[in-house]
Coordinates of C-alpha atoms in Angstrom, one line a residue:
M1 CA 69.5 22.8 24.7
S2 CA 69.7 22.4 20.9
F3 CA 73.0 22.9 19.1
I4 CA 71.4 25.9 17.3
K5 CA 70.9 27.6 20.6
K6 CA 74.4 26.7 21.6
F7 CA 75.6 28.2 18.3
I8 CA 73.7 31.4 19.0
E9 CA 75.2 31.7 22.4
Q10 CA 78.7 31.0 21.0
E11 CA 78.2 33.6 18.4
A12 CA 77.1 36.1 21.0
I13 CA 80.4 35.8 23.0
N14 CA 82.6 38.9 22.6
R15 CA 84.8 38.2 19.6
R16 CA 88.4 38.9 20.1
N17 CA 91.2 39.8 17.8
F18 CA 93.9 37.8 19.4
L19 CA 96.9 39.1 17.4
F20 CA 96.3 42.7 16.3
A21 CA 94.1 45.5 17.6
S22 CA 93.0 48.3 15.3
A23 CA 96.0 50.6 15.2
M24 CA 95.3 53.1 12.4
G25 CA 91.9 54.5 13.5
A26 CA 89.0 55.7 11.3
G27 CA 91.1 58.1 9.4
G28 CA 92.7 55.3 7.3
L29 CA 89.5 54.5 5.6
A30 CA 88.2 58.0 5.4
A31 CA 91.2 59.5 3.7
A32 CA 90.9 59.7 0.0
T33 CA 94.3 59.0 -1.6
M34 CA 95.6 58.4 -5.0
F35 CA 97.2 55.0 -5.6
K36 CA 100.9 55.1 -5.8
A37 CA 102.9 52.0 -6.8
G38 CA 105.1 50.7 -4.1
P39 CA 108.8 49.9 -4.4
A40 CA 109.9 47.2 -6.8
R41 CA 110.7 44.2 -4.6
A42 CA 112.5 41.0 -5.3
A43 CA 111.2 37.7 -4.0
I44 CA 110.7 37.8 -0.2
E45 CA 112.7 35.1 1.5
D46 CA 110.4 34.5 4.5
P47 CA 107.2 36.6 4.3
A48 CA 104.8 36.8 7.2
I49 CA 101.5 35.0 6.2
A50 CA 98.2 36.4 7.4
W51 CA 94.5 35.7 6.9
S52 CA 92.0 38.6 7.4
Y53 CA 88.4 37.5 7.8
R54 CA 85.2 38.2 9.7
D55 CA 84.8 35.8 12.6
R56 CA 86.1 32.3 13.4
T57 CA 83.1 31.5 15.6
N58 CA 81.2 31.1 12.3
P59 CA 81.7 27.5 11.0
Y60 CA 82.3 28.7 7.4
W61 CA 85.1 31.1 8.4
N62 CA 86.6 28.5 10.7
A63 CA 86.8 26.1 7.7
I64 CA 88.5 28.9 5.6
V65 CA 91.1 29.5 8.2
S66 CA 91.6 25.8 8.8
G67 CA 92.5 25.5 5.2
G68 CA 95.0 28.4 5.6
E69 CA 96.5 26.6 8.6
S70 CA 96.8 23.4 6.5
F71 CA 98.7 25.3 3.8
V72 CA 101.1 26.9 6.4
E73 CA 101.8 23.4 7.8
S74 CA 102.6 22.1 4.3
I75 CA 105.5 24.5 4.0
G76 CA 107.0 23.4 7.3
K77 CA 105.5 26.0 9.6
S78 CA 103.0 25.6 12.5
K79 CA 99.5 26.8 12.7
A80 CA 100.7 29.5 15.1
D81 CA 102.7 31.1 12.2
L82 CA 99.5 32.1 10.5
I83 CA 98.6 35.6 11.6
N84 CA 94.8 36.0 12.2
L85 CA 93.3 39.5 11.6
I86 CA 89.7 39.3 12.7
N87 CA 87.7 42.3 11.4
E88 CA 84.5 41.5 13.4
G89 CA 82.3 42.6 10.4
S90 CA 83.9 46.0 10.2
S91 CA 85.5 47.2 6.9
E92 CA 87.2 50.0 8.8
K93 CA 88.8 47.5 11.2
S94 CA 89.8 45.3 8.3
L95 CA 91.7 48.1 6.6
S96 CA 93.2 49.4 9.8
D97 CA 94.5 46.0 10.8
V98 CA 96.0 45.4 7.4
K99 CA 97.8 48.8 7.5
A100 CA 99.2 48.0 10.9
L101 CA 100.5 44.7 9.9
L102 CA 102.1 46.1 6.7
S103 CA 103.9 48.6 8.9
K104 CA 105.0 46.0 11.4
T105 CA 106.3 43.7 8.7
N106 CA 107.7 46.5 6.5
G107 CA 105.7 45.0 3.6
K108 CA 107.3 41.5 3.9
L109 CA 103.8 40.0 3.9
A110 CA 101.7 37.5 2.0
L111 CA 98.0 38.4 2.8
A112 CA 94.8 36.4 2.2
I113 CA 91.7 38.4 2.9
D114 CA 88.0 38.8 2.6
T115 CA 87.7 42.5 2.8
N116 CA 84.2 42.3 4.5
D117 CA 82.5 44.3 1.8
S118 CA 83.3 45.0 -1.9
P119 CA 84.2 48.7 -1.7
N120 CA 86.8 48.0 1.0
A121 CA 88.8 45.8 -1.4
R122 CA 90.4 48.8 -3.3
P123 CA 91.9 50.6 -0.3
V124 CA 93.2 47.3 1.0
V125 CA 94.8 46.3 -2.3
E126 CA 96.3 49.8 -2.7
A127 CA 97.8 49.8 0.8
V128 CA 99.3 46.3 0.1
A129 CA 100.7 47.3 -3.3
E130 CA 102.1 50.6 -2.0
K131 CA 104.2 48.6 0.5
G132 CA 105.4 46.0 -2.0
A133 CA 103.5 43.2 -0.3
F134 CA 101.3 40.5 -1.9
V135 CA 97.6 40.0 -1.5
S136 CA 95.0 37.5 -2.7
T137 CA 91.3 38.3 -2.1
L138 CA 88.3 36.1 -1.6
W139 CA 84.6 36.7 -2.2
N140 CA 84.4 40.5 -2.1
K141 CA 85.6 43.2 -4.5
T142 CA 84.1 45.6 -7.0
A143 CA 83.8 44.7 -10.7
D144 CA 86.2 47.5 -11.7
L145 CA 89.1 46.3 -9.5
H146 CA 91.4 43.7 -11.2
P147 CA 94.6 42.0 -10.1
W148 CA 96.3 42.7 -13.4
D149 CA 96.0 46.4 -12.8
F150 CA 98.5 46.1 -9.9
G151 CA 101.3 44.1 -11.5
D152 CA 102.3 41.2 -9.3
N153 CA 101.3 42.6 -5.9
Y154 CA 97.5 41.9 -6.3
V155 CA 98.0 38.2 -6.9
S156 CA 94.4 36.9 -7.4
H157 CA 90.8 37.1 -6.6
M158 CA 88.6 34.0 -6.0
A159 CA 84.8 34.0 -5.7
W160 CA 82.1 31.5 -6.4
S161 CA 79.4 31.8 -9.1
D162 CA 76.4 31.7 -6.8
V163 CA 73.6 32.7 -9.1
G164 CA 73.1 29.2 -10.6
P165 CA 73.4 27.2 -7.3
A166 CA 71.0 29.7 -5.5
E167 CA 68.5 29.3 -8.3
Q168 CA 68.8 25.5 -7.9
T169 CA 68.1 25.7 -4.1
A170 CA 65.2 28.1 -4.7
T171 CA 63.8 25.7 -7.3
I172 CA 64.0 22.8 -4.9
L173 CA 62.1 24.9 -2.3
F174 CA 59.4 25.9 -4.8
K175 CA 58.8 22.4 -6.0
A176 CA 58.5 21.2 -2.3
M177 CA 55.8 23.9 -2.0
G178 CA 53.9 22.6 -5.0
G179 CA 54.9 25.6 -7.1
K180 CA 52.6 28.0 -5.3
D181 CA 52.1 30.1 -2.2
A182 CA 54.4 32.6 -0.4
I183 CA 57.9 32.6 0.9
V184 CA 60.1 35.0 3.0
G185 CA 63.9 35.5 2.4
L186 CA 66.9 36.3 4.5
G187 CA 70.0 37.8 2.8
G188 CA 73.6 38.6 3.7
I189 CA 75.4 41.9 4.0
A190 CA 73.9 44.0 1.2
S191 CA 77.2 45.0 -0.4
N192 CA 78.6 41.5 -0.4
N193 CA 79.0 39.8 -3.8
P194 CA 77.6 36.5 -2.6
A195 CA 74.6 38.2 -1.0
I196 CA 73.8 39.9 -4.3
E197 CA 74.3 36.8 -6.5
R198 CA 72.3 34.5 -4.2
R199 CA 69.4 37.0 -4.3
N200 CA 69.7 37.1 -8.1
G201 CA 69.4 33.3 -8.1
L202 CA 66.2 33.5 -6.1
D203 CA 64.8 36.1 -8.5
N204 CA 65.7 33.9 -11.5
A205 CA 63.9 31.0 -10.0
M206 CA 60.8 33.1 -9.2
K207 CA 60.5 34.1 -12.8
K208 CA 60.0 30.4 -13.6
F209 CA 57.4 30.0 -10.8
P210 CA 54.9 32.8 -11.3
D211 CA 52.6 31.5 -8.5
I212 CA 55.3 31.9 -5.9
Q213 CA 55.0 35.2 -3.9
L214 CA 57.9 36.8 -2.0
L215 CA 56.3 38.4 1.1
D216 CA 59.6 40.1 2.3
Y217 CA 63.3 39.8 1.9
Q218 CA 65.6 41.4 4.5
A219 CA 69.4 41.4 5.1
A220 CA 70.3 39.4 8.2
D221 CA 74.0 40.1 7.6
W222 CA 75.0 36.4 7.7
D223 CA 74.2 36.4 11.4
T224 CA 72.2 33.7 13.3
Q225 CA 70.8 36.0 16.0
K226 CA 69.7 38.6 13.6
A227 CA 68.1 36.0 11.4
A228 CA 66.2 34.6 14.4
T229 CA 64.8 38.1 15.2
I230 CA 63.8 38.8 11.6
M231 CA 62.1 35.4 11.3
A232 CA 60.2 35.9 14.5
S233 CA 58.9 39.2 13.1
Y234 CA 58.0 37.5 9.8
L235 CA 55.9 35.0 11.8
T236 CA 54.2 37.9 13.6
R237 CA 53.5 39.8 10.4
F238 CA 52.6 37.0 8.0
G239 CA 51.6 34.0 10.2
D240 CA 50.6 31.0 8.2
E241 CA 51.0 32.8 4.9
I242 CA 54.6 31.7 5.0
K243 CA 55.0 28.4 3.2
G244 CA 58.8 28.4 2.7
V245 CA 62.0 30.2 3.6
F246 CA 65.0 31.1 1.4
C247 CA 68.2 31.7 3.4
A248 CA 71.4 33.0 1.7
N249 CA 73.6 31.0 4.1
D250 CA 73.4 28.2 6.6
T251 CA 74.1 30.2 9.8
M252 CA 71.0 32.4 9.1
A253 CA 69.0 29.2 8.6
Y254 CA 69.9 28.1 12.1
G255 CA 68.3 31.3 13.4
V256 CA 65.2 30.7 11.2
L257 CA 64.9 27.2 12.7
E258 CA 65.2 28.6 16.2
A259 CA 62.4 31.0 15.6
L260 CA 60.2 28.3 14.1
R261 CA 60.9 26.0 17.1
A262 CA 59.8 28.7 19.5
E263 CA 56.4 28.8 17.7
G264 CA 56.1 25.0 17.5
L265 CA 56.6 25.1 13.7
A266 CA 59.8 23.1 13.3
G267 CA 59.6 20.8 10.3
Q268 CA 56.4 22.4 9.0
I269 CA 57.9 25.0 6.7
P270 CA 60.6 24.0 4.2
I271 CA 63.9 25.9 4.2
V272 CA 66.9 26.1 1.9
A273 CA 70.3 27.5 2.7
Y274 CA 73.9 27.9 1.4
D275 CA 77.5 27.1 2.5
G276 CA 77.4 23.3 3.3
N277 CA 78.4 23.6 6.9
A278 CA 78.5 20.4 8.9
Q279 CA 75.4 21.3 11.0
A280 CA 73.5 22.1 7.9
V281 CA 74.3 18.7 6.4
D282 CA 73.0 17.1 9.6
L283 CA 69.8 19.1 9.4
I284 CA 69.3 18.0 5.8
M285 CA 69.7 14.3 6.9
A286 CA 67.2 15.0 9.7
G287 CA 64.7 16.5 7.3
E288 CA 64.8 20.0 8.7
L289 CA 66.6 21.6 5.7
L290 CA 65.9 20.8 2.1
A291 CA 69.2 21.8 0.5
T292 CA 72.4 23.7 0.9
V293 CA 75.4 24.4 -1.4
Y294 CA 79.0 23.6 -0.4
T295 CA 81.7 26.0 -1.6
N296 CA 84.7 24.0 -0.1
P297 CA 85.8 26.8 2.1
Y298 CA 88.7 24.7 3.4
W299 CA 90.2 24.5 -0.1
G300 CA 89.4 28.2 -0.7
G301 CA 91.1 29.3 2.4
G302 CA 94.2 27.2 1.8
I303 CA 94.7 28.1 -1.9
T304 CA 94.1 31.8 -1.3
A305 CA 96.9 31.9 1.2
A306 CA 99.1 29.6 -1.0
L307 CA 98.7 32.0 -4.0
A308 CA 99.8 35.0 -2.0
Y309 CA 102.7 33.2 -0.4
H310 CA 104.1 31.6 -3.6
A311 CA 103.8 34.9 -5.4
A312 CA 105.7 36.6 -2.6
I313 CA 108.6 34.1 -2.6
G314 CA 108.8 34.1 -6.4
T315 CA 107.5 30.6 -7.2
F316 CA 105.5 32.1 -10.0
K317 CA 105.0 35.6 -11.4
P318 CA 101.3 36.6 -11.3
S319 CA 101.7 39.2 -14.1
E320 CA 102.7 36.3 -16.5
E321 CA 99.5 34.3 -15.8
P322 CA 96.4 34.5 -17.9
H323 CA 93.4 36.5 -16.5
E324 CA 91.5 33.3 -15.7
H325 CA 94.2 32.5 -13.2
R326 CA 93.9 35.8 -11.5
E327 CA 90.1 36.1 -11.2
F328 CA 88.5 32.7 -11.0
N329 CA 85.6 30.8 -9.5
G330 CA 85.8 28.1 -6.9
P331 CA 83.8 24.8 -7.0
T332 CA 80.3 24.3 -5.6
I333 CA 78.4 21.1 -4.7
L334 CA 74.6 21.0 -4.2
I335 CA 73.6 18.9 -1.2
T336 CA 70.1 17.4 -0.8
K337 CA 68.8 14.5 1.3
D338 CA 69.6 12.1 -1.5
D339 CA 73.4 12.7 -1.3
A340 CA 73.9 14.3 2.2
E341 CA 75.2 11.0 3.8
N342 CA 77.8 10.5 1.1
F343 CA 78.8 14.1 1.2
K344 CA 79.2 13.9 5.0
K345 CA 81.5 10.9 4.7
Q346 CA 83.7 12.6 2.1
Y347 CA 83.9 16.2 3.4
V348 CA 82.7 16.3 7.0
D349 CA 83.9 13.1 8.6
A350 CA 87.1 13.2 6.7
T351 CA 89.2 16.1 5.5
P352 CA 90.3 15.7 1.9
S353 CA 94.0 16.4 1.3
Y354 CA 95.0 19.0 -1.3
D355 CA 98.1 19.8 -3.2
W356 CA 98.5 23.5 -2.2
K357 CA 100.7 24.1 -5.3
D358 CA 97.8 23.1 -7.6
F359 CA 96.5 26.6 -7.6
W360 CA 93.7 26.3 -10.1
G361 CA 93.0 22.6 -10.4
P362 CA 89.5 22.6 -8.7
S363 CA 88.5 26.0 -10.0
T364 CA 85.7 26.3 -12.5
G365 CA 87.0 29.1 -14.8
A366 CA 87.1 32.8 -15.0
I367 CA 84.8 35.2 -13.2
T368 CA 82.4 37.0 -15.5
Y369 CA 80.7 40.2 -14.7

């Protein structure tokens, strides 16, 4: 059995939220409330530290949380001290779990979170600020939501500028196709910032290659099984018209490869992806993927937790920081067959060590909208 099939089976296992079940119900998200500032709070002596995210069976999110665990260990705690809130792809559950934890800790909380989709960021941030807790977000928020509008409680937001790197991977794909013929695409959750930016990168590349046709582009929600199903339907609909595949992340590319293998087409259709997971790097070295982009989720996960924690204990005051320290982009690395082996030695076979108090060292500047 291929590792991709094993990955799909693992992903299909019932995911468990091993620390907190949803406690607030659907009403928490449905209720429309005006934001009310929470109590002024001095530095918190020993805040609870939590990471709220989609699913640890996904290699990308496993790396994010591993970074968070590394940070927690750096301050003399154990991995078990990091509270895991697993939203299972539900924005409603994400908000409900956060509210339950805020109640349990009485707001003595440093929270790192990807809110699952952009609209969910505002109610999460408002709930945190109302309790006087501290939150740093990653990837998803709306453009009109800013940390500096919430004093110190909304510490920071980190994303990655995906348009340029996605345009690079699409260009690599088009050149491998000789600059002509047709492709299909698979995107992430439609309301996710990275899904939007990576599609924009594809569109930018297509403007430079007028002989490339996009047959169809569907959201596979970052999911391997869904991507396999969609790719199988593409093969039924379009057959040998498909000369290339653009995937907005690696785990969807695994599903694409499984669908191609089922039809005896493995290695015959070039594919590009995104995220730089270890399996994707192996597939590039084996010639089954053309390129992926690494966003260093390990550093992103650790530094997001570090920012929330150090703001909570008073190491620094977020409201005194410039805007580029409160909304900033993380680093990216393009990986192709030429550099995959060296990349694997540095980032996969070894884990780089980071100074978790160097909050903005590897960042690439302010987010622009």
